[in-house]
PDB file of C-alpha atoms in Angstrom:
ATOM      1  CA  VAL A   1      10.456  16.330  16.984  1.00 95.00           C
ATOM      2  CA  VAL A   2       8.113  14.126  14.922  1.00 94.00           C
ATOM      3  CA  GLY A   3       5.163  12.788  16.902  1.00 91.00           C
ATOM      4  CA  ALA A   4       3.377  14.394  19.849  1.00 92.00           C
ATOM      5  CA  GLY A   5       2.548  11.574  22.216  1.00 90.00           C
ATOM      6  CA  HIS A   6       4.027  11.277  25.716  1.00 91.00           C
ATOM      7  CA  ALA A   7       7.605  10.945  24.456  1.00 92.00           C
ATOM      8  CA  GLY A   8       7.316  13.661  21.815  1.00 94.00           C
ATOM      9  CA  CYS A   9       5.863  16.222  24.211  1.00 95.00           C
ATOM     10  CA  GLU A  10       8.585  15.542  26.777  1.00 95.00           C
ATOM     11  CA  ALA A  11      11.353  15.606  24.147  1.00 95.00           C
ATOM     12  CA  ALA A  12      10.162  18.897  22.661  1.00 96.00           C
ATOM     13  CA  HIS A  13       9.730  20.443  26.103  1.00 96.00           C
ATOM     14  CA  ALA A  14      13.208  19.335  27.201  1.00 95.00           C
ATOM     15  CA  ALA A  15      14.877  20.622  24.019  1.00 95.00           C
ATOM     16  CA  ALA A  16      13.136  23.992  24.260  1.00 96.00           C
ATOM     17  CA  ARG A  17      14.118  24.377  27.921  1.00 94.00           C
ATOM     18  CA  MET A  18      17.728  23.713  26.933  1.00 94.00           C
ATOM     19  CA  GLY A  19      17.540  26.771  24.658  1.00 94.00           C
ATOM     20  CA  CYS A  20      17.138  24.980  21.322  1.00 94.00           C
ATOM     21  CA  ARG A  21      14.734  26.346  18.726  1.00 95.00           C
ATOM     22  CA  THR A  22      12.339  23.412  18.626  1.00 96.00           C
ATOM     23  CA  LEU A  23       9.526  22.393  16.283  1.00 96.00           C
ATOM     24  CA  LEU A  24       7.005  19.719  17.293  1.00 96.00           C
ATOM     25  CA  LEU A  25       5.207  18.112  14.332  1.00 95.00           C
ATOM     26  CA  THR A  26       2.131  15.919  14.635  1.00 92.00           C
ATOM     27  CA  ILE A  27      -0.571  14.605  12.318  1.00 89.00           C
ATOM     28  CA  ASP A  28      -3.379  16.239  14.311  1.00 88.00           C
ATOM     29  CA  LEU A  29      -2.827  19.018  16.836  1.00 91.00           C
ATOM     30  CA  ASP A  30      -6.200  18.231  18.393  1.00 89.00           C
ATOM     31  CA  LYS A  31      -4.807  14.785  19.262  1.00 88.00           C
ATOM     32  CA  LEU A  32      -1.614  16.097  20.855  1.00 92.00           C
ATOM     33  CA  ALA A  33      -0.844  13.999  23.972  1.00 91.00           C
ATOM     34  CA  HIS A  34      -3.943  11.945  23.217  1.00 89.00           C
ATOM     35  CA  MET A  35      -4.038   9.025  25.640  1.00 86.00           C
ATOM     36  CA  SER A  36      -5.039   5.463  24.922  1.00 79.00           C
ATOM     37  CA  CYS A  37      -8.334   3.778  25.762  1.00 77.00           C
ATOM     38  CA  ASN A  38      -6.884   3.009  29.195  1.00 80.00           C
ATOM     39  CA  PRO A  39      -5.508   6.407  30.327  1.00 88.00           C
ATOM     40  CA  LEU A  40      -3.432   5.372  33.329  1.00 87.00           C
ATOM     41  CA  ILE A  41      -0.243   6.997  34.606  1.00 89.00           C
ATOM     42  CA  GLY A  42       2.106   5.548  37.211  1.00 87.00           C
ATOM     43  CA  GLY A  43       1.854   2.208  38.965  1.00 85.00           C
ATOM     44  CA  PRO A  44       4.596  -0.240  39.987  1.00 84.00           C
ATOM     45  CA  ALA A  45       5.924  -0.764  36.460  1.00 81.00           C
ATOM     46  CA  LYS A  46       6.108   2.803  35.128  1.00 83.00           C
ATOM     47  CA  GLY A  47       5.637   5.025  38.171  1.00 84.00           C
ATOM     48  CA  HIS A  48       9.406   5.314  38.647  1.00 84.00           C
ATOM     49  CA  LEU A  49       9.703   6.551  35.043  1.00 88.00           C
ATOM     50  CA  VAL A  50       7.188   9.328  35.723  1.00 89.00           C
ATOM     51  CA  ARG A  51       9.238  10.439  38.721  1.00 87.00           C
ATOM     52  CA  GLU A  52      12.486  10.329  36.744  1.00 89.00           C
ATOM     53  CA  ILE A  53      10.886  12.508  34.053  1.00 91.00           C
ATOM     54  CA  ASP A  54       9.758  14.913  36.760  1.00 89.00           C
ATOM     55  CA  ALA A  55      13.235  15.005  38.310  1.00 89.00           C
ATOM     56  CA  LEU A  56      14.509  16.199  34.919  1.00 90.00           C
ATOM     57  CA  GLY A  57      11.845  18.925  34.771  1.00 91.00           C
ATOM     58  CA  GLY A  58       9.310  17.040  32.632  1.00 93.00           C
ATOM     59  CA  LEU A  59       5.576  17.580  32.355  1.00 93.00           C
ATOM     60  CA  MET A  60       3.805  14.217  32.628  1.00 92.00           C
ATOM     61  CA  GLY A  61       3.498  14.107  36.404  1.00 90.00           C
ATOM     62  CA  ARG A  62       2.476  17.745  36.762  1.00 91.00           C
ATOM     63  CA  VAL A  63      -0.189  17.500  34.070  1.00 93.00           C
ATOM     64  CA  THR A  64      -1.515  14.267  35.596  1.00 91.00           C
ATOM     65  CA  ASP A  65      -1.834  15.933  39.008  1.00 89.00           C
ATOM     66  CA  ARG A  66      -4.038  18.585  37.368  1.00 90.00           C
ATOM     67  CA  THR A  67      -6.213  16.210  35.334  1.00 91.00           C
ATOM     68  CA  PHE A  68      -6.641  12.907  37.164  1.00 89.00           C
ATOM     69  CA  ILE A  69     -10.089  11.444  37.802  1.00 88.00           C
ATOM     70  CA  GLN A  70      -9.033   8.921  40.405  1.00 86.00           C
ATOM     71  CA  ILE A  71      -5.763   8.024  42.086  1.00 85.00           C
ATOM     72  CA  ARG A  72      -4.897   5.105  44.332  1.00 84.00           C
ATOM     73  CA  LEU A  73      -1.853   3.923  46.226  1.00 83.00           C
ATOM     74  CA  LEU A  74      -1.316   0.356  45.053  1.00 85.00           C
ATOM     75  CA  ASN A  75      -0.007  -2.464  47.261  1.00 85.00           C
ATOM     76  CA  GLU A  76      -0.787  -0.662  50.522  1.00 82.00           C
ATOM     77  CA  SER A  77      -0.752  -3.988  52.371  1.00 85.00           C
ATOM     78  CA  LYS A  78       2.836  -4.639  51.277  1.00 88.00           C
ATOM     79  CA  GLY A  79       6.129  -2.934  51.927  1.00 86.00           C
ATOM     80  CA  PRO A  80       7.043   0.559  50.689  1.00 83.00           C
ATOM     81  CA  ALA A  81       9.356  -0.849  47.994  1.00 82.00           C
ATOM     82  CA  VAL A  82       6.383  -2.044  45.942  1.00 84.00           C
ATOM     83  CA  GLN A  83       3.882   0.692  46.791  1.00 83.00           C
ATOM     84  CA  ALA A  84       3.122   3.118  43.960  1.00 85.00           C
ATOM     85  CA  PRO A  85       0.546   5.806  43.142  1.00 85.00           C
ATOM     86  CA  HIS A  86      -1.634   4.903  40.171  1.00 86.00           C
ATOM     87  CA  ALA A  87      -3.687   7.650  38.495  1.00 89.00           C
ATOM     88  CA  GLN A  88      -6.471   7.499  35.938  1.00 89.00           C
ATOM     89  CA  ALA A  89      -6.527  10.715  33.943  1.00 91.00           C
ATOM     90  CA  ASP A  90      -9.306  12.504  32.105  1.00 92.00           C
ATOM     91  CA  LYS A  91      -7.852  11.834  28.650  1.00 90.00           C
ATOM     92  CA  ARG A  92      -9.405  14.861  26.961  1.00 92.00           C
ATOM     93  CA  LEU A  93      -8.505  17.238  29.777  1.00 94.00           C
ATOM     94  CA  TYR A  94      -4.959  15.808  29.913  1.00 94.00           C
ATOM     95  CA  ALA A  95      -4.471  16.492  26.188  1.00 93.00           C
ATOM     96  CA  ARG A  96      -5.861  20.008  26.501  1.00 94.00           C
ATOM     97  CA  VAL A  97      -3.716  20.944  29.497  1.00 94.00           C
ATOM     98  CA  MET A  98      -0.583  19.469  27.893  1.00 95.00           C
ATOM     99  CA  LYS A  99      -1.202  21.421  24.681  1.00 95.00           C
ATOM    100  CA  GLU A 100      -1.864  24.660  26.563  1.00 95.00           C
ATOM    101  CA  THR A 101       1.313  24.125  28.565  1.00 95.00           C
ATOM    102  CA  LEU A 102       3.479  23.486  25.495  1.00 96.00           C
ATOM    103  CA  GLU A 103       2.065  26.567  23.765  1.00 95.00           C
ATOM    104  CA  THR A 104       3.531  28.746  26.539  1.00 95.00           C
ATOM    105  CA  ILE A 105       7.067  27.304  26.347  1.00 95.00           C
ATOM    106  CA  PRO A 106       9.631  29.693  24.796  1.00 95.00           C
ATOM    107  CA  ASN A 107      11.584  28.384  21.771  1.00 95.00           C
ATOM    108  CA  LEU A 108       8.858  25.789  21.018  1.00 96.00           C
ATOM    109  CA  ASP A 109       6.527  25.855  18.010  1.00 96.00           C
ATOM    110  CA  LEU A 110       3.739  23.387  17.186  1.00 96.00           C
ATOM    111  CA  ARG A 111       2.799  22.454  13.619  1.00 94.00           C
ATOM    112  CA  GLN A 112       0.293  20.045  12.117  1.00 93.00           C
ATOM    113  CA  ALA A 113       1.717  17.924   9.294  1.00 91.00           C
ATOM    114  CA  MET A 114       2.227  14.309   8.290  1.00 90.00           C
ATOM    115  CA  ILE A 115       5.897  13.566   7.675  1.00 90.00           C
ATOM    116  CA  GLU A 116       6.501  11.299   4.703  1.00 89.00           C
ATOM    117  CA  ARG A 117      10.240  11.382   4.198  1.00 89.00           C
ATOM    118  CA  ILE A 118      13.515  11.999   6.030  1.00 89.00           C
ATOM    119  CA  ILE A 119      16.463  13.563   4.204  1.00 87.00           C
ATOM    120  CA  LEU A 120      19.874  12.881   5.713  1.00 85.00           C
ATOM    121  CA  PRO A 121      22.645  15.511   5.675  1.00 83.00           C
ATOM    122  CA  ARG A 122      24.281  13.662   2.751  1.00 66.00           C
ATOM    123  CA  PRO A 123      21.300  11.768   1.318  1.00 48.00           C
ATOM    124  CA  ILE A 124      21.630   8.917  -1.157  1.00 48.00           C
ATOM    125  CA  ASN A 125      18.519   7.819  -3.000  1.00 50.00           C
ATOM    126  CA  ARG A 126      17.518   4.252  -3.769  1.00 45.00           C
ATOM    127  CA  ASN A 127      19.408   4.350  -7.070  1.00 40.00           C
ATOM    128  CA  GLY A 128      22.638   5.351  -5.356  1.00 41.00           C
ATOM    129  CA  SER A 129      22.884   8.916  -6.745  1.00 40.00           C
ATOM    130  CA  ASP A 130      22.589  12.224  -4.937  1.00 46.00           C
ATOM    131  CA  THR A 131      19.055  13.505  -4.553  1.00 48.00           C
ATOM    132  CA  ASP A 132      17.935  16.874  -5.812  1.00 51.00           C
ATOM    133  CA  ASP A 133      16.834  17.856  -2.286  1.00 54.00           C
ATOM    134  CA  ALA A 134      20.466  17.832  -1.084  1.00 51.00           C
ATOM    135  CA  GLU A 135      21.244  21.070  -2.922  1.00 54.00           C
ATOM    136  CA  ALA A 136      18.600  22.943  -0.931  1.00 64.00           C
ATOM    137  CA  LEU A 137      19.837  21.749   2.475  1.00 73.00           C
ATOM    138  CA  CYS A 138      22.195  23.631   4.735  1.00 78.00           C
ATOM    139  CA  PRO A 139      25.419  21.684   5.375  1.00 77.00           C
ATOM    140  CA  GLY A 140      25.104  19.209   8.235  1.00 81.00           C
ATOM    141  CA  HIS A 141      21.324  19.536   8.458  1.00 87.00           C
ATOM    142  CA  TYR A 142      18.627  16.900   8.437  1.00 90.00           C
ATOM    143  CA  ALA A 143      15.285  17.595   6.825  1.00 90.00           C
ATOM    144  CA  VAL A 144      11.772  16.177   6.857  1.00 92.00           C
ATOM    145  CA  VAL A 145       9.303  16.390   3.989  1.00 92.00           C
ATOM    146  CA  THR A 146       5.597  16.748   4.778  1.00 92.00           C
ATOM    147  CA  HIS A 147       2.601  15.458   2.816  1.00 90.00           C
ATOM    148  CA  THR A 148       2.265  18.964   1.319  1.00 91.00           C
ATOM    149  CA  ARG A 149       5.921  18.812   0.154  1.00 91.00           C
ATOM    150  CA  ARG A 150       7.034  21.413   2.667  1.00 92.00           C
ATOM    151  CA  ILE A 151      10.577  20.871   3.969  1.00 92.00           C
ATOM    152  CA  TYR A 152      11.695  21.564   7.540  1.00 93.00           C
ATOM    153  CA  GLN A 153      15.444  21.571   8.221  1.00 93.00           C
ATOM    154  CA  CYS A 154      17.101  20.855  11.567  1.00 92.00           C
ATOM    155  CA  ARG A 155      20.449  19.989  13.113  1.00 91.00           C
ATOM    156  CA  ALA A 156      18.908  17.262  15.309  1.00 93.00           C
ATOM    157  CA  LEU A 157      15.909  15.065  14.497  1.00 94.00           C
ATOM    158  CA  VAL A 158      13.895  13.111  17.083  1.00 94.00           C
ATOM    159  CA  LEU A 159      11.352  10.476  16.007  1.00 92.00           C
ATOM    160  CA  THR A 160       8.647   9.640  18.579  1.00 90.00           C
ATOM    161  CA  THR A 161       6.083   8.106  16.244  1.00 86.00           C
ATOM    162  CA  GLY A 162       4.615   5.499  18.582  1.00 81.00           C
ATOM    163  CA  THR A 163       2.377   2.972  16.826  1.00 79.00           C
ATOM    164  CA  PHE A 164       1.830   5.046  13.676  1.00 80.00           C
ATOM    165  CA  LEU A 165       4.720   3.786  11.504  1.00 81.00           C
ATOM    166  CA  ARG A 166       2.963   1.477   9.046  1.00 78.00           C
ATOM    167  CA  GLY A 167       0.472   0.873  11.862  1.00 78.00           C
ATOM    168  CA  ARG A 168      -2.219  -1.771  11.599  1.00 79.00           C
ATOM    169  CA  ALA A 169      -5.351  -2.422  13.635  1.00 79.00           C
ATOM    170  CA  ILE A 170      -6.446  -6.032  14.054  1.00 78.00           C
ATOM    171  CA  THR A 171      -9.871  -7.171  15.208  1.00 77.00           C
ATOM    172  CA  GLY A 172     -10.368 -10.896  14.814  1.00 79.00           C
ATOM    173  CA  ASP A 173      -9.562 -11.702  11.192  1.00 83.00           C
ATOM    174  CA  ALA A 174      -9.980  -8.088  10.047  1.00 83.00           C
ATOM    175  CA  ILE A 175      -6.790  -6.068   9.486  1.00 80.00           C
ATOM    176  CA  TRP A 176      -6.599  -2.467   8.297  1.00 82.00           C
ATOM    177  CA  GLY A 177      -4.136   0.408   8.394  1.00 78.00           C
ATOM    178  CA  ALA A 178      -4.415   2.645  11.449  1.00 79.00           C
ATOM    179  CA  GLY A 179      -2.128   4.459  13.855  1.00 74.00           C
ATOM    180  CA  ARG A 180      -4.879   4.288  16.447  1.00 75.00           C
ATOM    181  CA  ALA A 181      -8.474   3.250  15.903  1.00 72.00           C
ATOM    182  CA  GLY A 182      -9.990   5.753  13.481  1.00 73.00           C
ATOM    183  CA  GLU A 183      -6.673   7.500  12.691  1.00 78.00           C
ATOM    184  CA  ALA A 184      -4.513   7.174   9.592  1.00 77.00           C
ATOM    185  CA  PRO A 185      -1.089   5.483   9.874  1.00 79.00           C
ATOM    186  CA  ALA A 186       2.202   7.057   8.805  1.00 81.00           C
ATOM    187  CA  THR A 187       2.754   4.578   5.988  1.00 77.00           C
ATOM    188  CA  ALA A 188       5.134   6.642   3.850  1.00 79.00           C
ATOM    189  CA  LEU A 189       7.364   7.548   6.817  1.00 84.00           C
ATOM    190  CA  GLY A 190       7.362   3.922   7.951  1.00 81.00           C
ATOM    191  CA  GLU A 191       8.580   2.777   4.548  1.00 79.00           C
ATOM    192  CA  ASP A 192      11.232   5.495   4.489  1.00 81.00           C
ATOM    193  CA  CYS A 193      12.482   4.522   7.949  1.00 80.00           C
ATOM    194  CA  ALA A 194      12.578   0.878   6.895  1.00 78.00           C
ATOM    195  CA  TRP A 195      14.753   1.841   3.929  1.00 76.00           C
ATOM    196  CA  LEU A 196      17.049   4.098   5.989  1.00 75.00           C
ATOM    197  CA  SER A 197      17.592   1.466   8.676  1.00 70.00           C
ATOM    198  CA  ALA A 198      16.454  -2.111   8.228  1.00 49.00           C
ATOM    199  CA  GLY A 199      14.015  -3.128  10.952  1.00 48.00           C
ATOM    200  CA  ALA A 200      13.361   0.397  12.218  1.00 48.00           C
ATOM    201  CA  ALA A 201       9.642   0.130  11.555  1.00 46.00           C
ATOM    202  CA  GLN A 202       9.019  -3.342  12.945  1.00 49.00           C
ATOM    203  CA  ASN A 203       7.853  -2.457  16.465  1.00 52.00           C
ATOM    204  CA  ARG A 204       4.587  -3.950  17.674  1.00 54.00           C
ATOM    205  CA  HIS A 205       2.109  -2.502  20.116  1.00 53.00           C
ATOM    206  CA  THR A 206       0.657  -4.523  22.968  1.00 53.00           C
ATOM    207  CA  ALA A 207      -2.816  -5.787  22.181  1.00 57.00           C
ATOM    208  CA  ALA A 208      -5.687  -4.110  24.031  1.00 59.00           C
ATOM    209  CA  HIS A 209      -8.092  -6.161  26.102  1.00 59.00           C
ATOM    210  CA  ARG A 210     -11.762  -6.336  25.277  1.00 63.00           C
ATOM    211  CA  ARG A 211     -13.910  -3.657  26.917  1.00 67.00           C
ATOM    212  CA  ALA A 212     -17.287  -4.037  28.612  1.00 73.00           C
ATOM    213  CA  HIS A 213     -20.143  -1.676  27.847  1.00 77.00           C
ATOM    214  CA  ASP A 214     -21.251   0.127  30.987  1.00 78.00           C
ATOM    215  CA  ARG A 215     -24.894  -0.816  30.475  1.00 80.00           C
ATOM    216  CA  PHE A 216     -23.912  -4.395  31.289  1.00 79.00           C
ATOM    217  CA  CYS A 217     -22.206  -3.365  34.567  1.00 81.00           C
ATOM    218  CA  THR A 218     -24.102  -3.546  37.864  1.00 82.00           C
ATOM    219  CA  TYR A 219     -22.785  -0.480  39.668  1.00 80.00           C
ATOM    220  CA  GLU A 220     -25.108  -1.026  42.645  1.00 82.00           C
ATOM    221  CA  ARG A 221     -22.956  -4.012  43.669  1.00 82.00           C
ATOM    222  CA  ALA A 222     -19.679  -2.127  43.355  1.00 82.00           C
ATOM    223  CA  ALA A 223     -17.825  -0.722  46.360  1.00 81.00           C
ATOM    224  CA  TRP A 224     -17.185   3.019  46.383  1.00 78.00           C
ATOM    225  CA  GLN A 225     -13.525   4.028  46.528  1.00 71.00           C
ATOM    226  CA  SER A 226     -12.752   7.638  47.371  1.00 70.00           C
ATOM    227  CA  ASN A 227      -9.505   9.396  46.512  1.00 63.00           C
ATOM    228  CA  PRO A 228      -7.092   9.951  49.402  1.00 61.00           C
ATOM    229  CA  ALA A 229      -7.277  13.625  50.324  1.00 56.00           C
ATOM    230  CA  ILE A 230      -3.544  14.401  50.063  1.00 52.00           C
ATOM    231  CA  LEU A 231      -2.364  11.808  47.580  1.00 58.00           C
ATOM    232  CA  ARG A 232      -0.902  13.088  44.332  1.00 61.00           C
ATOM    233  CA  LEU A 233       1.090  11.356  41.646  1.00 58.00           C
ATOM    234  CA  LEU A 234       3.969  13.683  42.448  1.00 59.00           C
ATOM    235  CA  LEU A 235       4.778  15.815  45.461  1.00 43.00           C
ATOM    236  CA  SER A 236       3.900  19.492  45.613  1.00 38.00           C
ATOM    237  CA  ARG A 237       6.512  22.016  44.550  1.00 45.00           C
ATOM    238  CA  PRO A 238       8.069  22.792  47.978  1.00 41.00           C
ATOM    239  CA  GLU A 239       8.188  19.106  48.923  1.00 42.00           C
ATOM    240  CA  ARG A 240       9.722  18.208  45.583  1.00 44.00           C
ATOM    241  CA  SER A 241      12.401  20.853  46.163  1.00 40.00           C
ATOM    242  CA  ALA A 242      13.071  19.358  49.586  1.00 38.00           C
ATOM    243  CA  SER A 243      13.216  15.922  47.984  1.00 41.00           C
ATOM    244  CA  ARG A 244      15.818  17.120  45.497  1.00 42.00           C
ATOM    245  CA  THR A 245      17.787  18.669  48.370  1.00 41.00           C
ATOM    246  CA  GLY A 246      17.736  15.274  50.056  1.00 41.00           C
ATOM    247  CA  ILE A 247      19.077  13.664  46.878  1.00 44.00           C
ATOM    248  CA  GLN A 248      21.892  16.222  46.768  1.00 47.00           C
ATOM    249  CA  LEU A 249      22.722  15.502  50.422  1.00 43.00           C
ATOM    250  CA  CYS A 250      22.834  11.766  49.697  1.00 47.00           C
ATOM    251  CA  ARG A 251      25.208  12.397  46.805  1.00 50.00           C
ATOM    252  CA  ALA A 252      27.389  14.603  49.024  1.00 49.00           C
ATOM    253  CA  ALA A 253      27.440  11.844  51.644  1.00 50.00           C
ATOM    254  CA  ARG A 254      28.538   9.291  49.042  1.00 53.00           C
ATOM    255  CA  VAL A 255      31.297  11.620  47.841  1.00 51.00           C
ATOM    256  CA  ALA A 256      32.454  12.163  51.410  1.00 53.00           C
ATOM    257  CA  GLN A 257      32.380   8.426  52.077  1.00 54.00           C
ATOM    258  CA  ARG A 258      34.387   7.735  48.930  1.00 56.00           C
ATOM    259  CA  GLY A 259      36.879  10.440  49.939  1.00 53.00           C
ATOM    260  CA  ALA A 260      37.278   8.837  53.366  1.00 51.00           C
ATOM    261  CA  ALA A 261      37.866   5.454  51.734  1.00 52.00           C
ATOM    262  CA  ASP A 262      40.475   6.977  49.431  1.00 50.00           C
ATOM    263  CA  ALA A 263      42.199   8.596  52.415  1.00 47.00           C
ATOM    264  CA  ALA A 264      42.256   5.257  54.222  1.00 47.00           C
ATOM    265  CA  THR A 265      43.715   3.596  51.125  1.00 45.00           C
ATOM    266  CA  LEU A 266      46.465   6.221  50.886  1.00 47.00           C
ATOM    267  CA  SER A 267      47.285   5.885  54.594  1.00 43.00           C
ATOM    268  CA  THR A 268      47.892   2.155  54.168  1.00 46.00           C
ATOM    269  CA  GLY A 269      50.037   2.718  51.106  1.00 48.00           C
ATOM    270  CA  ASP A 270      47.814   0.602  48.820  1.00 44.00           C
ATOM    271  CA  HIS A 271      47.984   2.107  45.300  1.00 42.00           C
ATOM    272  CA  ARG A 272      46.522  -0.791  43.348  1.00 41.00           C
ATOM    273  CA  ALA A 273      43.929  -0.249  40.582  1.00 41.00           C
ATOM    274  CA  GLY A 274      40.616   0.664  42.171  1.00 40.00           C
ATOM    275  CA  GLY A 275      42.220   2.777  44.883  1.00 40.00           C
ATOM    276  CA  ALA A 276      42.504   6.549  44.862  1.00 41.00           C
ATOM    277  CA  SER A 277      44.981   6.671  42.000  1.00 41.00           C
ATOM    278  CA  GLY A 278      42.900   4.261  39.927  1.00 41.00           C
ATOM    279  CA  ARG A 279      39.777   6.409  40.228  1.00 41.00           C
ATOM    280  CA  ASP A 280      41.743   9.582  39.477  1.00 38.00           C
TER     281      ASP A 280
END
C-alpha cells in the first residue's frame, strides 16, 4: 500500500486482517495519518462513510473516539435522517494513536520511502522493449522502486497517494510543488502513473479557505459549547455488536419476506421472469 493517509491506513489494516502479508509505505512515518488543517471527521456528508468503514472493522471511527477535542450532533432541530455527529480531532494525537494501532497489527509492516516507479508484471518501457527489472521479478508480481533504488515486490498493489502525485500548492499567483504545505510532492511517481494510464495523475484537491489568526478573535463574545456527555462518533463496543445483530435480523426479515413472496408466486402458478424461478 503506497500512501498512509486515511485511505492507506484503512487499506493496509483491512489487508492485514484478511491474512495478507502487507507493507505500508509512506514518505514520512511521522506524518502517518496526518490530518489536514481542518481535522474534522463525520458530519452529514461523510459521517455515513465513517460508519461503513467501522462496520467493516476499520479504524477511523475508533481512533476518532479516542482523540477528539470536540464533538457535536449537527442538525438537532431537524429530523433524524439529517442528524449526524461531527467530531474535531486532535490531529497530532490522532496520527500518534493510528500509528501505534497499526504497529500492533499482525502481518503489517510500516516502511518510510518515497516511491518513484511502478513495475508491472510484464513491464514495457517507453521505447517498447522489455526492461531489465523484469528479470528480477517473480512471475505475476508487481514491484515499486523507491528513491534509494530499493525494490519491493507484491501480488497486489494499492495506491492511496492523496494530493501528492505531482502536487502543487497555490497561494495567489505563487505556485510551487508540494504534497501538503511544507512537504515534497511525489513528482516521479506522478509522472510514472501518467505514463502507465493517461489521466491517472490529474486529480485536484479542494481549495482551503483562508484562516484567521486567533489573536484577532474576540473569544469573550463567543458562546461556550460543551460536549454532550455520552455522544461519541461511533457506538461503544457492546452497542455496536447489538447494532450489527439488528442489521442481521433485518436481513433475515427481508429473506423471509422474499421467501413468502416466492411461495405466493408459486401458489398462483406464475413462473414469469422475476418470480421464484427467475431469481433462482
